[in-house]
Amino acid sequence: MHALVVVSHPDPASLTHAVAARLAEGLARSGHTAEIADLAAEGFDPRFSAADHAAHLKQAAPPADVLAEQARIDRADALVLVYPVYWWSMPGLMKGWIDRVFANGWAYDEAPGGRTEKKLGRLPVHLVGLGGADRATYARHGYDVAMRTQIDHGIFGYCGAPVATSELLVLPPDAPDPGDVLAAAQALGGRLFEAARPEAADAA
């Protein structure tokens, strides 16, 4: 089976990229394939433009770069997002990728009468966030729950894409050895297609 691994970090030597590479290695060792989409290196434009707005209103076809991203998601059996946690969410580049690519008519369909048709029920999603604080900090402030509400439910639940795994890998500043984080990423890749597909969350 084939996974699309989308990475958002400007530094190819970052831990985020290392995690994506180890995850892809785990997939390969399990007999699967992976394509790594490096949004920064590929120069993806995250700005939601007038052309995107026209496509949202179904007044025009989506821009070519959006169609290309949708096509490679359509070729995948699973979608994996790997990103550092910025301000208790994903980076703007990845959020802009979602804003533009998970478009009306492809990811969901706004039908007359306010009904929303979820269109990505076939696509299991795996979220891998990299945090620079310890887990106690996330739990104490409710950041972990807030991120799941915003991302797992608010984005992918709205489109019907089941979130099969939602991982927060933490490496606090006083624990500079990333060995455990990289091992966890490889293990996740190894079992990626073994994860059960949960029921998609209801839209808000």
CSV table of N, CA and C in Angstrom, one decimal, residues 1-121:
chain,number,residue,atom,x,y,z
A,1,MET,N,0.8,-1.2,0.0
A,1,MET,CA,0.0,0.0,0.0
A,1,MET,C,0.9,1.2,0.0
A,2,HIS,N,0.3,2.4,-0.3
A,2,HIS,CA,1.1,3.6,-0.5
A,2,HIS,C,0.6,4.7,0.4
A,3,ALA,N,1.5,5.4,1.0
A,3,ALA,CA,1.2,6.6,1.9
A,3,ALA,C,1.8,7.8,1.4
A,4,LEU,N,1.1,8.9,1.5
A,4,LEU,CA,1.6,10.2,1.2
A,4,LEU,C,2.0,10.9,2.5
A,5,VAL,N,3.2,11.2,2.7
A,5,VAL,CA,3.7,11.8,3.9
A,5,VAL,C,4.0,13.3,3.6
A,6,VAL,N,3.2,14.2,4.2
A,6,VAL,CA,3.4,15.6,4.0
A,6,VAL,C,4.1,16.2,5.1
A,7,VAL,N,5.2,17.0,4.8
A,7,VAL,CA,6.1,17.5,5.8
A,7,VAL,C,6.1,19.0,5.7
A,8,SER,N,6.0,19.7,6.8
A,8,SER,CA,6.1,21.2,6.8
A,8,SER,C,7.2,21.6,7.8
A,9,HIS,N,8.3,21.9,7.2
A,9,HIS,CA,9.4,22.5,8.0
A,9,HIS,C,10.5,23.1,7.0
A,10,PRO,N,10.9,24.3,7.2
A,10,PRO,CA,11.9,24.9,6.2
A,10,PRO,C,13.3,24.3,6.2
A,11,ASP,N,13.7,23.6,7.3
A,11,ASP,CA,15.0,23.1,7.4
A,11,ASP,C,15.0,21.6,7.1
A,12,PRO,N,15.7,21.2,6.0
A,12,PRO,CA,15.7,19.7,5.7
A,12,PRO,C,16.5,18.9,6.7
A,13,ALA,N,17.3,19.6,7.5
A,13,ALA,CA,18.1,18.9,8.6
A,13,ALA,C,17.3,18.9,9.9
A,14,SER,N,16.1,19.3,9.9
A,14,SER,CA,15.3,19.4,11.2
A,14,SER,C,14.9,18.0,11.6
A,15,LEU,N,14.5,17.9,12.9
A,15,LEU,CA,14.0,16.7,13.5
A,15,LEU,C,12.7,16.3,12.8
A,16,THR,N,11.9,17.3,12.3
A,16,THR,CA,10.6,17.0,11.6
A,16,THR,C,10.9,16.2,10.4
A,17,HIS,N,11.9,16.6,9.6
A,17,HIS,CA,12.3,15.8,8.4
A,17,HIS,C,12.9,14.5,8.7
A,18,ALA,N,13.6,14.4,9.8
A,18,ALA,CA,14.2,13.1,10.2
A,18,ALA,C,13.1,12.1,10.7
A,19,VAL,N,12.0,12.7,11.3
A,19,VAL,CA,10.9,11.8,11.7
A,19,VAL,C,10.2,11.3,10.5
A,20,ALA,N,10.0,12.2,9.5
A,20,ALA,CA,9.3,11.8,8.3
A,20,ALA,C,10.1,10.7,7.6
A,21,ALA,N,11.4,10.8,7.5
A,21,ALA,CA,12.2,9.8,6.8
A,21,ALA,C,12.2,8.5,7.6
A,22,ARG,N,12.2,8.5,8.9
A,22,ARG,CA,12.2,7.3,9.7
A,22,ARG,C,10.8,6.6,9.5
A,23,LEU,N,9.8,7.4,9.5
A,23,LEU,CA,8.5,6.9,9.3
A,23,LEU,C,8.4,6.2,7.9
A,24,ALA,N,8.9,6.8,6.9
A,24,ALA,CA,8.9,6.2,5.6
A,24,ALA,C,9.8,4.9,5.5
A,25,GLU,N,10.8,4.9,6.3
A,25,GLU,CA,11.7,3.7,6.4
A,25,GLU,C,10.9,2.6,7.1
A,26,GLY,N,10.1,2.9,8.1
A,26,GLY,CA,9.3,1.9,8.7
A,26,GLY,C,8.3,1.3,7.7
A,27,LEU,N,7.7,2.2,6.9
A,27,LEU,CA,6.7,1.7,5.9
A,27,LEU,C,7.4,0.8,4.9
A,28,ALA,N,8.6,1.2,4.4
A,28,ALA,CA,9.3,0.4,3.5
A,28,ALA,C,9.7,-1.0,4.0
A,29,ARG,N,10.1,-1.0,5.3
A,29,ARG,CA,10.4,-2.3,5.9
A,29,ARG,C,9.2,-3.2,6.1
A,30,SER,N,8.0,-2.6,6.0
A,30,SER,CA,6.8,-3.4,6.1
A,30,SER,C,6.2,-3.7,4.8
A,31,GLY,N,7.0,-3.4,3.7
A,31,GLY,CA,6.5,-3.8,2.4
A,31,GLY,C,5.6,-2.8,1.7
A,32,HIS,N,5.6,-1.5,2.2
A,32,HIS,CA,4.7,-0.5,1.7
A,32,HIS,C,5.6,0.6,1.0
A,33,THR,N,5.0,1.5,0.3
A,33,THR,CA,5.7,2.6,-0.3
A,33,THR,C,5.2,3.9,0.3
A,34,ALA,N,6.1,5.0,0.1
A,34,ALA,CA,5.7,6.3,0.6
A,34,ALA,C,6.3,7.3,-0.3
A,35,GLU,N,5.5,8.4,-0.5
A,35,GLU,CA,6.0,9.6,-1.2
A,35,GLU,C,6.1,10.7,-0.1
A,36,ILE,N,7.2,11.4,0.0
A,36,ILE,CA,7.3,12.5,0.9
A,36,ILE,C,7.1,13.8,0.2
A,37,ALA,N,6.1,14.5,0.6
A,37,ALA,CA,5.8,15.8,0.0
A,37,ALA,C,6.4,16.9,0.9
A,38,ASP,N,7.5,17.5,0.6
A,38,ASP,CA,8.1,18.6,1.4
A,38,ASP,C,7.6,19.9,0.9
A,39,LEU,N,6.6,20.4,1.6
A,39,LEU,CA,5.9,21.6,1.2
A,39,LEU,C,6.8,22.8,1.0
A,40,ALA,N,7.8,23.0,1.9
A,40,ALA,CA,8.7,24.1,1.8
A,40,ALA,C,9.6,24.0,0.6
A,41,ALA,N,10.2,22.8,0.4
A,41,ALA,CA,11.2,22.6,-0.7
A,41,ALA,C,10.4,22.7,-2.0
A,42,GLU,N,9.2,22.3,-2.1
A,42,GLU,CA,8.4,22.3,-3.3
A,42,GLU,C,7.9,23.7,-3.6
A,43,GLY,N,7.9,24.6,-2.6
A,43,GLY,CA,7.5,25.9,-2.9
A,43,GLY,C,6.0,26.1,-3.0
A,44,PHE,N,5.2,25.2,-2.2
A,44,PHE,CA,3.8,25.3,-2.3
A,44,PHE,C,3.3,26.7,-1.7
A,45,ASP,N,2.4,27.3,-2.4
A,45,ASP,CA,1.9,28.6,-2.0
A,45,ASP,C,0.7,28.4,-1.1
A,46,PRO,N,0.8,28.7,0.2
A,46,PRO,CA,-0.3,28.5,1.1
A,46,PRO,C,-1.4,29.5,1.1
A,47,ARG,N,-1.2,30.6,0.4
A,47,ARG,CA,-2.2,31.7,0.4
A,47,ARG,C,-3.5,31.4,-0.3
A,48,PHE,N,-4.6,31.5,0.4
A,48,PHE,CA,-5.9,31.2,-0.2
A,48,PHE,C,-6.3,32.4,-1.1
A,49,SER,N,-6.3,32.2,-2.4
A,49,SER,CA,-6.4,33.4,-3.3
A,49,SER,C,-7.8,33.5,-3.8
A,50,ALA,N,-8.0,34.6,-4.7
A,50,ALA,CA,-9.2,34.8,-5.3
A,50,ALA,C,-9.6,33.6,-6.2
A,51,ALA,N,-8.6,32.9,-6.8
A,51,ALA,CA,-8.9,31.8,-7.6
A,51,ALA,C,-9.4,30.6,-6.7
A,52,ASP,N,-8.8,30.5,-5.5
A,52,ASP,CA,-9.3,29.4,-4.6
A,52,ASP,C,-10.7,29.7,-4.2
A,53,HIS,N,-11.0,31.0,-3.9
A,53,HIS,CA,-12.4,31.4,-3.5
A,53,HIS,C,-13.4,31.1,-4.6
A,54,ALA,N,-13.0,31.4,-5.8
A,54,ALA,CA,-13.9,31.1,-6.9
A,54,ALA,C,-14.2,29.6,-7.1
A,55,ALA,N,-13.1,28.8,-6.8
A,55,ALA,CA,-13.3,27.4,-6.9
A,55,ALA,C,-14.2,26.9,-5.7
A,56,HIS,N,-14.0,27.5,-4.5
A,56,HIS,CA,-14.9,27.2,-3.4
A,56,HIS,C,-16.4,27.4,-3.7
A,57,LEU,N,-16.6,28.5,-4.4
A,57,LEU,CA,-18.0,28.8,-4.8
A,57,LEU,C,-18.5,28.1,-6.1
A,58,LYS,N,-17.6,27.2,-6.6
A,58,LYS,CA,-17.9,26.4,-7.8
A,58,LYS,C,-18.1,27.3,-9.0
A,59,GLN,N,-17.4,28.4,-9.0
A,59,GLN,CA,-17.5,29.3,-10.2
A,59,GLN,C,-16.4,29.1,-11.2
A,60,ALA,N,-15.4,28.3,-10.8
A,60,ALA,CA,-14.2,28.1,-11.6
A,60,ALA,C,-13.6,26.8,-11.1
A,61,ALA,N,-12.8,26.2,-12.0
A,61,ALA,CA,-12.0,25.0,-11.6
A,61,ALA,C,-10.9,25.4,-10.6
A,62,PRO,N,-10.5,24.5,-9.8
A,62,PRO,CA,-9.4,24.7,-8.8
A,62,PRO,C,-8.1,25.0,-9.6
A,63,PRO,N,-7.2,25.8,-9.0
A,63,PRO,CA,-5.9,26.1,-9.6
A,63,PRO,C,-5.2,24.8,-9.8
A,64,ALA,N,-4.2,24.9,-10.8
A,64,ALA,CA,-3.5,23.7,-11.2
A,64,ALA,C,-2.7,23.1,-10.0
A,65,ASP,N,-2.1,23.9,-9.2
A,65,ASP,CA,-1.3,23.3,-8.1
A,65,ASP,C,-2.2,22.6,-7.1
A,66,VAL,N,-3.4,23.1,-6.9
A,66,VAL,CA,-4.4,22.4,-6.0
A,66,VAL,C,-4.8,21.0,-6.6
A,67,LEU,N,-5.1,21.0,-7.9
A,67,LEU,CA,-5.4,19.8,-8.6
A,67,LEU,C,-4.3,18.7,-8.5
A,68,ALA,N,-3.1,19.2,-8.6
A,68,ALA,CA,-1.9,18.3,-8.5
A,68,ALA,C,-1.8,17.7,-7.1
A,69,GLU,N,-2.1,18.5,-6.1
A,69,GLU,CA,-2.0,18.0,-4.7
A,69,GLU,C,-3.2,17.0,-4.4
A,70,GLN,N,-4.4,17.3,-4.9
A,70,GLN,CA,-5.5,16.4,-4.8
A,70,GLN,C,-5.2,15.1,-5.5
A,71,ALA,N,-4.6,15.1,-6.6
A,71,ALA,CA,-4.3,13.9,-7.4
A,71,ALA,C,-3.4,13.0,-6.6
A,72,ARG,N,-2.4,13.6,-6.0
A,72,ARG,CA,-1.5,12.7,-5.3
A,72,ARG,C,-2.0,12.2,-4.0
A,73,ILE,N,-3.0,12.9,-3.4
A,73,ILE,CA,-3.7,12.3,-2.3
A,73,ILE,C,-4.6,11.2,-2.7
A,74,ASP,N,-5.2,11.4,-3.9
A,74,ASP,CA,-6.1,10.3,-4.5
A,74,ASP,C,-5.3,9.1,-4.8
A,75,ARG,N,-4.0,9.2,-5.1
A,75,ARG,CA,-3.2,8.0,-5.4
A,75,ARG,C,-2.8,7.3,-4.1
A,76,ALA,N,-3.0,7.9,-2.9
A,76,ALA,CA,-2.5,7.3,-1.7
A,76,ALA,C,-3.6,6.5,-1.0
A,77,ASP,N,-3.1,5.5,-0.2
A,77,ASP,CA,-4.0,4.7,0.6
A,77,ASP,C,-4.1,5.3,2.0
A,78,ALA,N,-3.2,6.2,2.4
A,78,ALA,CA,-3.2,6.9,3.7
A,78,ALA,C,-2.5,8.2,3.5
A,79,LEU,N,-2.9,9.1,4.4
A,79,LEU,CA,-2.2,10.4,4.4
A,79,LEU,C,-1.6,10.6,5.8
A,80,VAL,N,-0.3,11.0,5.8
A,80,VAL,CA,0.4,11.3,7.0
A,80,VAL,C,0.9,12.7,7.0
A,81,LEU,N,0.6,13.4,8.1
A,81,LEU,CA,1.1,14.8,8.2
A,81,LEU,C,2.1,14.8,9.3
A,82,VAL,N,3.3,15.4,9.0
A,82,VAL,CA,4.4,15.5,10.0
A,82,VAL,C,4.7,16.9,10.1
A,83,TYR,N,4.7,17.5,11.3
A,83,TYR,CA,4.9,18.9,11.5
A,83,TYR,C,5.3,19.3,12.9
A,84,PRO,N,6.0,20.3,13.1
A,84,PRO,CA,6.3,20.9,14.4
A,84,PRO,C,5.1,21.6,14.9
A,85,VAL,N,4.9,21.6,16.2
A,85,VAL,CA,3.8,22.3,16.8
A,85,VAL,C,4.2,23.8,17.0
A,86,TYR,N,3.6,24.7,16.3
A,86,TYR,CA,3.8,26.1,16.4
A,86,TYR,C,2.6,26.7,17.0
A,87,TRP,N,2.7,27.4,18.1
A,87,TRP,CA,1.6,28.1,18.8
A,87,TRP,C,0.4,27.2,19.0
A,88,TRP,N,0.8,25.9,19.4
A,88,TRP,CA,-0.2,24.9,19.8
A,88,TRP,C,-1.1,24.5,18.6
A,89,SER,N,-0.5,24.5,17.4
A,89,SER,CA,-1.2,24.1,16.2
A,89,SER,C,-0.1,23.7,15.2
A,90,MET,N,-0.6,23.4,13.9
A,90,MET,CA,0.4,23.1,12.9
A,90,MET,C,0.9,24.4,12.3
A,91,PRO,N,2.0,24.4,11.6
A,91,PRO,CA,2.6,25.6,10.9
A,91,PRO,C,1.6,26.2,9.9
A,92,GLY,N,1.8,27.5,9.6
A,92,GLY,CA,0.9,28.1,8.6
A,92,GLY,C,1.0,27.5,7.3
A,93,LEU,N,2.2,27.0,6.9
A,93,LEU,CA,2.4,26.4,5.5
A,93,LEU,C,1.5,25.2,5.4
A,94,MET,N,1.5,24.4,6.4
A,94,MET,CA,0.6,23.2,6.3
A,94,MET,C,-0.9,23.5,6.4
A,95,LYS,N,-1.2,24.5,7.3
A,95,LYS,CA,-2.6,24.9,7.4
A,95,LYS,C,-3.1,25.5,6.1
A,96,GLY,N,-2.2,26.3,5.4
A,96,GLY,CA,-2.6,26.8,4.1
A,96,GLY,C,-2.7,25.7,3.1
A,97,TRP,N,-1.9,24.7,3.1
A,97,TRP,CA,-2.1,23.6,2.2
A,97,TRP,C,-3.4,22.9,2.4
A,98,ILE,N,-3.9,22.8,3.7
A,98,ILE,CA,-5.2,22.2,3.9
A,98,ILE,C,-6.3,23.2,3.4
A,99,ASP,N,-6.1,24.5,3.7
A,99,ASP,CA,-7.1,25.5,3.3
A,99,ASP,C,-7.4,25.4,1.8
A,100,ARG,N,-6.3,25.2,1.0
A,100,ARG,CA,-6.5,25.2,-0.4
A,100,ARG,C,-6.8,23.9,-1.0
A,101,VAL,N,-6.2,22.8,-0.5
A,101,VAL,CA,-6.3,21.5,-1.1
A,101,VAL,C,-7.6,20.8,-0.7
A,102,PHE,N,-8.0,20.9,0.6
A,102,PHE,CA,-9.2,20.2,1.1
A,102,PHE,C,-10.4,21.1,0.8
A,103,ALA,N,-10.7,21.2,-0.5
A,103,ALA,CA,-11.6,22.2,-1.0
A,103,ALA,C,-13.1,21.6,-1.2
A,104,ASN,N,-14.0,22.6,-1.2
A,104,ASN,CA,-15.4,22.3,-1.4
A,104,ASN,C,-15.5,21.6,-2.8
A,105,GLY,N,-16.2,20.5,-2.8
A,105,GLY,CA,-16.4,19.7,-4.1
A,105,GLY,C,-15.4,18.6,-4.2
A,106,TRP,N,-14.3,18.6,-3.4
A,106,TRP,CA,-13.4,17.5,-3.4
A,106,TRP,C,-13.3,16.8,-2.0
A,107,ALA,N,-13.1,17.6,-1.0
A,107,ALA,CA,-13.0,17.0,0.4
A,107,ALA,C,-14.4,16.9,1.0
A,108,TYR,N,-15.2,17.8,0.6
A,108,TYR,CA,-16.6,17.8,1.2
A,108,TYR,C,-17.5,18.5,0.1
A,109,ASP,N,-18.7,18.5,0.3
A,109,ASP,CA,-19.6,19.2,-0.6
A,109,ASP,C,-20.7,19.9,0.1
A,110,GLU,N,-20.8,21.1,-0.1
A,110,GLU,CA,-21.8,21.9,0.6
A,110,GLU,C,-23.1,21.9,-0.3
A,111,ALA,N,-24.1,21.1,0.2
A,111,ALA,CA,-25.3,20.9,-0.5
A,111,ALA,C,-26.4,21.9,-0.2
A,112,PRO,N,-27.4,22.1,-1.0
A,112,PRO,CA,-28.4,23.0,-0.6
A,112,PRO,C,-29.1,22.6,0.7
A,113,GLY,N,-29.6,23.7,1.4
A,113,GLY,CA,-30.2,23.4,2.7
A,113,GLY,C,-29.3,23.3,3.8
A,114,GLY,N,-28.0,23.6,3.6
A,114,GLY,CA,-27.0,23.5,4.7
A,114,GLY,C,-26.4,22.2,5.0
A,115,ARG,N,-26.8,21.2,4.2
A,115,ARG,CA,-26.3,19.8,4.4
A,115,ARG,C,-24.8,19.7,3.9
A,116,THR,N,-24.0,19.0,4.6
A,116,THR,CA,-22.6,18.8,4.2
A,116,THR,C,-22.3,17.4,3.9
A,117,GLU,N,-21.9,17.1,2.7
A,117,GLU,CA,-21.5,15.7,2.3
A,117,GLU,C,-20.0,15.5,2.5
A,118,LYS,N,-19.7,14.5,3.4
A,118,LYS,CA,-18.3,14.2,3.6
A,118,LYS,C,-17.8,13.3,2.5
A,119,LYS,N,-16.6,13.6,1.9
A,119,LYS,CA,-16.2,12.9,0.7
A,119,LYS,C,-14.9,12.1,0.9
A,120,LEU,N,-14.3,12.2,2.1
A,120,LEU,CA,-13.0,11.5,2.2
A,120,LEU,C,-13.0,10.4,3.2
A,121,GLY,N,-14.1,9.7,3.2
A,121,GLY,CA,-14.2,8.5,4.1
A,121,GLY,C,-13.3,7.4,3.8
